[in-house]
Amino acid sequence: MHLTGVPYSTLNLWAKKGLVQPSVAPGTGTGNERIYSFSDIVALKVAFELRKAGVTTSSLKKVLQFLRENEGSGHSLANSRLVVSGRDVLVVRSNNELVSALSKPGQSCLSFVLDLPRTLGGLTEIGETANVFAVGVASVQRPKRPAREISSSSQHKRA
């Protein structure tokens, strides 16, 4: 399909397996077209992106099943926020809670957002302050140690 980038063979397979089916016209029988709604097209695009991210077809089926059973009938690939994390697919709920859909279905995940530019900026400031401090310390002259006195008797022994 041109809009989603999904090859026809994949569309055919997903429709037959019930992963993403056209909701306007199923196209059953020979010569009949499948007609997809806008929501169907969004779901196809999301499914295709998940596959490109390494999610297997069987895992994709499990994600869809999880969405239907746990997130309510209104949730589908078209209106869910999903995050691929390693081998898991996480569902982002309305309160920004992350929930596993594959590894441990329904299990909440610890999550936090790191403001990387701010963190790096802070580290840069610390580094610059430490560098200025190190330069300041290096520029302070240390008092010289008094030279050891050599007695005249030890000088004669060497000669």
Short mmCIF file of C-alpha atoms in Angstrom, two decimals:
data_model
loop_
_atom_site.label_atom_id
_atom_site.label_comp_id
_atom_site.label_asym_id
_atom_site.label_seq_id
_atom_site.Cartn_x
_atom_site.Cartn_y
_atom_site.Cartn_z
CA MET A 1 0.00 0.00 0.00
CA HIS A 2 1.48 3.29 -1.09
CA LEU A 3 0.44 5.34 1.98
CA THR A 4 1.90 2.98 4.56
CA GLY A 5 4.78 1.34 2.71
CA VAL A 6 3.35 -2.09 3.57
CA PRO A 7 3.87 -4.58 0.73
CA TYR A 8 0.73 -6.13 -0.77
CA SER A 9 1.79 -9.62 0.34
CA THR A 10 2.02 -8.40 3.95
CA LEU A 11 -1.39 -6.68 3.71
CA ASN A 12 -2.85 -9.92 2.41
CA LEU A 13 -1.24 -12.00 5.17
CA TRP A 14 -2.29 -9.61 7.97
CA ALA A 15 -5.88 -9.47 6.66
CA LYS A 16 -6.09 -13.28 6.46
CA LYS A 17 -4.60 -13.73 9.96
CA GLY A 18 -6.84 -11.01 11.40
CA LEU A 19 -4.03 -8.74 12.56
CA VAL A 20 -5.12 -5.59 10.73
CA GLN A 21 -8.32 -6.02 8.76
CA PRO A 22 -10.05 -3.46 6.55
CA SER A 23 -13.10 -2.09 8.35
CA VAL A 24 -14.88 -0.58 5.31
CA ALA A 25 -14.87 -3.57 2.95
CA PRO A 26 -13.13 -6.86 3.77
CA GLY A 27 -12.62 -7.83 0.12
CA THR A 28 -13.64 -11.44 0.57
CA GLY A 29 -13.55 -13.57 -2.53
CA THR A 30 -11.58 -13.25 -5.74
CA GLY A 31 -11.45 -9.87 -7.42
CA ASN A 32 -12.95 -7.89 -4.54
CA GLU A 33 -10.97 -4.96 -3.16
CA ARG A 34 -10.22 -4.44 0.49
CA ILE A 35 -11.15 -0.92 1.55
CA TYR A 36 -9.38 0.49 4.57
CA SER A 37 -10.54 3.42 6.70
CA PHE A 38 -8.15 6.15 7.83
CA SER A 39 -7.90 4.46 11.24
CA ASP A 40 -7.05 1.17 9.49
CA ILE A 41 -4.29 2.90 7.52
CA VAL A 42 -2.82 4.36 10.72
CA ALA A 43 -2.94 0.90 12.33
CA LEU A 44 -1.18 -0.60 9.28
CA LYS A 45 1.54 2.04 9.46
CA VAL A 46 2.06 1.46 13.20
CA ALA A 47 2.16 -2.33 12.70
CA PHE A 48 4.67 -1.92 9.87
CA GLU A 49 6.87 0.36 12.00
CA LEU A 50 6.74 -2.16 14.85
CA ARG A 51 7.85 -4.90 12.43
CA LYS A 52 10.70 -2.69 11.20
CA ALA A 53 11.70 -2.17 14.85
CA GLY A 54 12.12 -5.94 15.21
CA VAL A 55 8.75 -6.97 16.64
CA THR A 56 7.81 -10.36 15.21
CA THR A 57 4.41 -11.05 13.66
CA SER A 58 3.49 -13.37 16.54
CA SER A 59 4.52 -10.66 19.06
CA LEU A 60 2.48 -8.13 17.10
CA LYS A 61 -0.52 -10.42 17.47
CA LYS A 62 0.09 -10.56 21.25
CA VAL A 63 0.28 -6.76 21.43
CA LEU A 64 -3.05 -6.47 19.60
CA GLN A 65 -4.60 -9.06 21.94
CA PHE A 66 -3.26 -7.17 24.98
CA LEU A 67 -4.73 -3.89 23.68
CA ARG A 68 -8.15 -5.47 23.11
CA GLU A 69 -8.27 -7.26 26.46
CA ASN A 70 -6.65 -4.72 28.78
CA GLU A 71 -6.92 -1.27 27.28
CA GLY A 72 -10.60 -1.31 26.32
CA SER A 73 -12.40 -1.92 23.06
CA GLY A 74 -11.56 1.56 21.77
CA HIS A 75 -7.82 0.93 21.85
CA SER A 76 -6.12 -0.35 18.77
CA LEU A 77 -2.82 0.21 17.04
CA ALA A 78 -4.30 3.36 15.53
CA ASN A 79 -4.94 5.15 18.80
CA SER A 80 -2.38 3.67 21.19
CA ARG A 81 0.97 5.08 22.13
CA LEU A 82 3.56 2.32 22.00
CA VAL A 83 7.26 2.16 22.84
CA VAL A 84 9.59 -0.59 21.69
CA SER A 85 12.09 -1.34 24.45
CA GLY A 86 14.44 -4.18 23.67
CA ARG A 87 12.24 -7.22 23.13
CA ASP A 88 9.19 -5.69 24.76
CA VAL A 89 6.47 -3.39 23.52
CA LEU A 90 5.23 -0.97 26.15
CA VAL A 91 1.83 0.72 26.14
CA VAL A 92 1.82 4.34 27.30
CA ARG A 93 -1.37 4.87 29.27
CA SER A 94 -3.16 8.23 29.61
CA ASN A 95 -1.35 8.94 32.92
CA ASN A 96 1.99 8.27 31.14
CA GLU A 97 2.37 4.95 32.94
CA LEU A 98 4.30 2.40 30.88
CA VAL A 99 2.86 -1.11 30.84
CA SER A 100 4.41 -4.20 29.26
CA ALA A 101 2.38 -5.82 26.50
CA LEU A 102 4.77 -8.72 25.78
CA SER A 103 7.38 -9.70 28.36
CA LYS A 104 5.17 -9.42 31.43
CA PRO A 105 1.76 -8.33 30.14
CA GLY A 106 0.17 -5.77 32.44
CA GLN A 107 3.33 -5.18 34.49
CA SER A 108 4.11 -1.50 35.05
CA CYS A 109 7.59 -0.37 34.15
CA LEU A 110 9.75 2.11 35.98
CA SER A 111 10.30 5.04 33.71
CA PHE A 112 11.72 8.50 33.84
CA VAL A 113 12.62 11.15 31.34
CA LEU A 114 16.15 12.44 31.28
CA ASP A 115 16.66 15.96 29.99
CA LEU A 116 19.96 15.17 28.28
CA PRO A 117 20.83 18.70 27.08
CA ARG A 118 20.27 20.08 30.59
CA THR A 119 22.28 17.28 32.20
CA LEU A 120 25.16 17.67 29.76
CA GLY A 121 25.07 21.45 30.25
CA GLY A 122 25.37 20.95 34.00
CA LEU A 123 28.28 18.56 33.55
CA THR A 124 29.99 21.01 31.20
CA GLU A 125 29.66 23.76 33.80
CA ILE A 126 31.13 21.50 36.48
CA GLY A 127 33.97 20.54 34.15
CA GLU A 128 34.72 24.16 33.32
CA THR A 129 34.67 25.10 37.02
CA ALA A 130 37.00 22.21 37.87
CA ASN A 131 39.32 23.20 35.03
CA VAL A 132 39.47 26.81 36.23
CA PHE A 133 40.12 25.56 39.76
CA ALA A 134 42.91 23.24 38.54
CA VAL A 135 44.52 26.06 36.54
CA GLY A 136 44.27 28.34 39.59
CA VAL A 137 45.92 25.74 41.80
CA ALA A 138 48.68 25.14 39.27
CA SER A 139 49.42 28.86 39.00
CA VAL A 140 49.97 29.27 42.75
CA GLN A 141 53.68 28.97 43.40
CA ARG A 142 54.68 26.62 46.10
CA PRO A 143 57.32 27.73 48.55
CA LYS A 144 60.71 26.35 47.67
CA ARG A 145 62.38 24.01 50.08
CA PRO A 146 65.58 25.25 51.51
CA ALA A 147 68.56 23.61 49.87
CA ARG A 148 70.40 21.07 51.97
CA GLU A 149 73.60 22.35 53.32
CA ILE A 150 76.58 20.34 52.51
CA SER A 151 79.25 20.39 55.14
CA SER A 152 82.78 21.10 54.15
CA SER A 153 83.88 17.73 55.42
CA SER A 154 81.50 15.90 53.05
CA GLN A 155 82.72 18.02 50.13
CA HIS A 156 86.28 16.99 50.77
CA LYS A 157 85.39 13.30 50.85
CA ARG A 158 83.93 13.51 47.35
CA ALA A 159 86.94 15.29 45.90
#
